[in-house]
Each structure stands twice: as structure tokens, then as C-alpha cells.
């Protein structure tokens, strides 16, 4: 297998070895089209989920996941997105194309969702603690809402089949945008 090494990438970014993307610990911003047409990328390896989710991708081609579709954190394939520390702003296209992601656990550690954050996550189910908690999120765009891409929505562990909204509730803009169940 041919080894490829890229050198002139913003922030002295990454080396490609065996068609995998490594060493993404301290990256904050990835410039426009940094991985444009890098269709040979098969996997991306990151140190922490929180760090990966917070990277500022300038466009969809700035994220190597656009082609790879497989994200590994500490050597394990990511099939569940759950943050357990700090406050995370999930960035633009952070998990684009990750078909292996099956669960997004929405909790107090998520501040916001970037546009296209879960675009292409065809097996995604979203789990919220409560409807009231879900209503605390404000979505800047319909494509920021993970429900736009989700196959299922769970509240308090139960699949939402009927939605009963409590009296006097405020339903924020785009709260259920794109969800078709």
C-alpha cells in the first residue's frame, strides 16, 4: 500500500499514512478545501470526541470525514456521540458522513449544533432527556438540527410516536425541522 504524506496543510496539520488521518489533537481550524478530492481517506483518528466536535471546518471539504465516513476516538470506532465533560459546540459538518454513528445523546454538555453536523449519518437516533430539555436548543438553520438527519427520536428513553406538548410550552424555531417519523 502506497504511503502518502501531505505537508502544506494549514496549521502543519496531518500526515496521511495507509489512507488514514492521524494526529488531530491540537487542531482548532481547518481551512477551506483542505481535503478536497482526498477520496482515498478511509478513516480519521482523533484523541477526544469533544476536541473533534469543536474543530472549525471552513467547508465540507475541510473535514476529512467527508470522504472517510469513519471516525475513531482513542482507537475505537465512534457509534455513539455523548459528551461527558465541559460544554461543547458541535461544529459545522463535525460528523459528516459517519454512517456508523447510531446514537446522539443530547445532554447538558451540548451548547449548540453546527449546520450539517450530522449530515449523512443515516443510522442516527437522537436521545433527549426531556421535551423541555430539547426546547432549550436554538437552531440557526434547519440543517443544524440533528433530527433533520435522524431516523428515530427518543425522549426519556421512549421512541417518540406521538408528541404531546405540555400547555404553555414555547416551541422554538426549527425544533423538529426535517424529522419525518
CSV table of C-alpha atoms in Angstrom, one decimal:
chain,number,residue,atom,x,y,z
A,1,UNK,CA,0.0,0.0,0.0
A,2,UNK,CA,1.4,3.4,-1.0
A,3,UNK,CA,2.1,5.8,1.8
A,4,UNK,CA,1.1,9.4,1.2
A,5,UNK,CA,2.3,12.4,3.2
A,6,UNK,CA,0.8,15.8,2.8
A,7,UNK,CA,2.9,18.7,4.0
A,8,UNK,CA,1.4,22.1,3.1
A,9,UNK,CA,-1.8,22.0,5.0
A,10,UNK,CA,-3.0,24.8,7.3
A,11,UNK,CA,-1.5,24.6,10.8
A,12,UNK,CA,1.0,21.9,9.9
A,13,UNK,CA,-1.9,19.6,10.1
A,14,UNK,CA,-1.7,15.9,9.4
A,15,UNK,CA,0.2,13.1,7.8
A,16,UNK,CA,-1.7,10.5,5.8
A,17,UNK,CA,-0.4,7.0,6.4
A,18,UNK,CA,-2.0,4.0,5.0
A,19,UNK,CA,-5.0,6.1,3.9
A,20,UNK,CA,-5.8,7.1,7.5
A,21,UNK,CA,-5.8,10.5,9.0
A,22,UNK,CA,-3.8,10.8,12.3
A,23,UNK,CA,-2.7,13.2,15.0
A,24,UNK,CA,-5.7,15.5,15.3
A,25,UNK,CA,-5.1,16.5,18.9
A,26,UNK,CA,-4.5,20.2,18.8
A,27,UNK,CA,-6.3,21.3,15.7
A,28,UNK,CA,-8.7,24.2,16.1
A,29,UNK,CA,-9.4,25.3,12.5
A,30,UNK,CA,-9.1,23.6,9.2
A,31,UNK,CA,-9.1,25.8,6.1
A,32,UNK,CA,-11.3,25.7,3.1
A,33,UNK,CA,-11.0,22.7,0.8
A,34,UNK,CA,-8.0,21.3,2.8
A,35,UNK,CA,-9.1,17.7,1.9
A,36,UNK,CA,-10.8,18.4,-1.4
A,37,UNK,CA,-10.8,15.3,-3.6
A,38,UNK,CA,-9.0,13.2,-1.0
A,39,UNK,CA,-11.2,10.3,-1.8
A,40,UNK,CA,-8.6,7.7,-0.6
A,41,UNK,CA,-9.1,8.6,3.0
A,42,UNK,CA,-10.7,5.6,4.7
A,43,UNK,CA,-10.7,6.6,8.4
A,44,UNK,CA,-10.0,9.5,10.7
A,45,UNK,CA,-8.4,9.1,14.1
A,46,UNK,CA,-8.9,11.7,16.9
A,47,UNK,CA,-7.8,11.8,20.5
A,48,UNK,CA,-11.1,13.1,22.1
A,49,UNK,CA,-14.6,13.4,20.9
A,50,UNK,CA,-15.0,16.9,22.4
A,51,UNK,CA,-11.9,18.1,20.6
A,52,UNK,CA,-13.0,16.7,17.3
A,53,UNK,CA,-16.5,18.1,17.6
A,54,UNK,CA,-15.2,21.6,18.3
A,55,UNK,CA,-12.9,21.9,15.2
A,56,UNK,CA,-13.9,24.8,12.9
A,57,UNK,CA,-14.2,23.3,9.5
A,58,UNK,CA,-14.3,26.0,6.8
A,59,UNK,CA,-16.4,24.0,4.5
A,60,UNK,CA,-17.4,20.3,4.0
A,61,UNK,CA,-14.2,19.6,2.1
A,62,UNK,CA,-12.2,20.8,5.1
A,63,UNK,CA,-13.3,17.8,7.0
A,64,UNK,CA,-11.6,14.5,6.1
A,65,UNK,CA,-14.7,12.7,7.3
A,66,UNK,CA,-16.5,13.9,4.1
A,67,UNK,CA,-14.6,11.1,2.3
A,68,UNK,CA,-13.7,8.7,5.1
A,69,UNK,CA,-17.0,8.4,6.9
A,70,UNK,CA,-15.3,6.5,9.8
A,71,UNK,CA,-14.2,8.3,13.0
A,72,UNK,CA,-12.1,6.6,15.6
A,73,UNK,CA,-11.5,8.1,19.0
A,74,UNK,CA,-8.7,6.5,21.0
A,75,UNK,CA,-8.7,3.6,18.6
A,76,UNK,CA,-12.5,2.8,18.9
A,77,UNK,CA,-14.9,3.3,16.0
A,78,UNK,CA,-17.5,6.0,17.1
A,79,UNK,CA,-21.0,4.7,17.0
A,80,UNK,CA,-22.3,6.9,19.8
A,81,UNK,CA,-21.9,10.6,20.4
A,82,UNK,CA,-22.1,11.5,24.0
A,83,UNK,CA,-20.2,14.3,25.8
A,84,UNK,CA,-19.4,13.8,29.4
A,85,UNK,CA,-17.4,16.9,30.3
A,86,UNK,CA,-17.4,20.6,29.7
A,87,UNK,CA,-19.6,22.4,27.2
A,88,UNK,CA,-19.3,21.5,23.5
A,89,UNK,CA,-20.4,23.5,20.5
A,90,UNK,CA,-20.7,20.8,17.9
A,91,UNK,CA,-19.2,22.4,14.8
A,92,UNK,CA,-20.2,22.7,11.2
A,93,UNK,CA,-20.1,19.3,9.5
A,94,UNK,CA,-18.3,17.8,12.5
A,95,UNK,CA,-19.6,14.2,11.9
A,96,UNK,CA,-20.5,14.4,8.2
A,97,UNK,CA,-20.9,11.1,6.6
A,98,UNK,CA,-20.4,9.0,9.7
A,99,UNK,CA,-22.9,6.2,8.9
A,100,UNK,CA,-21.6,4.2,11.9
A,101,UNK,CA,-23.0,6.7,14.4
A,102,UNK,CA,-26.2,5.3,15.7
A,103,UNK,CA,-26.8,7.4,18.8
A,104,UNK,CA,-26.6,11.0,19.7
A,105,UNK,CA,-27.1,11.6,23.4
A,106,UNK,CA,-28.4,15.1,23.9
A,107,UNK,CA,-27.4,16.3,27.4
A,108,UNK,CA,-26.3,19.4,29.4
A,109,UNK,CA,-22.8,19.2,27.9
A,110,UNK,CA,-24.0,20.3,24.4
A,111,UNK,CA,-24.3,24.1,23.9
A,112,UNK,CA,-25.1,24.1,20.2
A,113,UNK,CA,-25.2,22.2,16.9
A,114,UNK,CA,-23.5,23.5,13.8
A,115,UNK,CA,-25.0,23.3,10.3
A,116,UNK,CA,-24.6,19.9,8.7
A,117,UNK,CA,-23.1,18.4,11.9
A,118,UNK,CA,-24.8,15.1,11.3
A,119,UNK,CA,-25.2,15.2,7.5
A,120,UNK,CA,-25.0,11.7,6.1
A,121,UNK,CA,-25.4,10.0,9.4
A,122,UNK,CA,-28.0,7.6,8.0
A,123,UNK,CA,-28.3,5.4,11.1
A,124,UNK,CA,-28.7,8.2,13.6
A,125,UNK,CA,-31.1,8.1,16.5
A,126,UNK,CA,-31.4,11.2,18.8
A,127,UNK,CA,-31.9,10.7,22.5
A,128,UNK,CA,-33.1,13.7,24.6
A,129,UNK,CA,-33.7,13.6,28.4
A,130,UNK,CA,-37.0,15.5,28.1
A,131,UNK,CA,-39.0,17.6,25.7
A,132,UNK,CA,-38.3,20.7,27.9
A,133,UNK,CA,-34.6,20.0,27.5
A,134,UNK,CA,-34.9,19.7,23.7
A,135,UNK,CA,-36.7,23.0,23.6
A,136,UNK,CA,-33.7,24.7,25.2
A,137,UNK,CA,-31.8,24.4,21.9
A,138,UNK,CA,-32.0,27.1,19.2
A,139,UNK,CA,-31.1,26.0,15.7
A,140,UNK,CA,-29.7,28.7,13.4
A,141,UNK,CA,-30.6,26.6,10.3
A,142,UNK,CA,-32.8,23.6,9.6
A,143,UNK,CA,-29.6,21.6,8.8
A,144,UNK,CA,-28.3,22.4,12.3
A,145,UNK,CA,-31.0,20.2,13.9
A,146,UNK,CA,-29.8,16.6,14.2
A,147,UNK,CA,-33.5,15.5,13.8
A,148,UNK,CA,-33.2,16.6,10.2
A,149,UNK,CA,-31.0,13.5,9.6
A,150,UNK,CA,-32.3,11.2,12.3
A,151,UNK,CA,-34.2,8.0,11.7
A,152,UNK,CA,-35.6,8.0,15.3
A,153,UNK,CA,-36.2,10.4,18.2
A,154,UNK,CA,-36.3,9.3,21.8
A,155,UNK,CA,-37.4,11.3,24.8
A,156,UNK,CA,-36.6,9.8,28.2
A,157,UNK,CA,-35.7,6.5,26.6
A,158,UNK,CA,-39.0,6.2,24.7
A,159,UNK,CA,-39.4,6.3,21.0
A,160,UNK,CA,-41.5,9.3,20.0
A,161,UNK,CA,-44.6,8.0,18.2
A,162,UNK,CA,-46.9,10.8,19.3
A,163,UNK,CA,-45.8,14.1,20.6
A,164,UNK,CA,-47.7,15.6,23.5
A,165,UNK,CA,-46.6,19.1,24.1
A,166,UNK,CA,-47.4,20.5,27.6
A,167,UNK,CA,-49.6,23.6,27.9
A,168,UNK,CA,-47.9,26.9,27.7
A,169,UNK,CA,-44.8,25.4,26.1
A,170,UNK,CA,-42.6,27.5,23.9
A,171,UNK,CA,-41.7,25.6,20.8
A,172,UNK,CA,-38.5,27.2,19.3
A,173,UNK,CA,-38.0,27.7,15.6
A,174,UNK,CA,-36.9,24.6,13.7
A,175,UNK,CA,-37.3,22.4,16.8
A,176,UNK,CA,-38.4,19.4,14.7
A,177,UNK,CA,-37.2,20.5,11.3
A,178,UNK,CA,-36.9,17.7,8.8
A,179,UNK,CA,-38.0,14.9,11.2
A,180,UNK,CA,-40.4,12.7,9.3
A,181,UNK,CA,-41.5,9.9,11.7
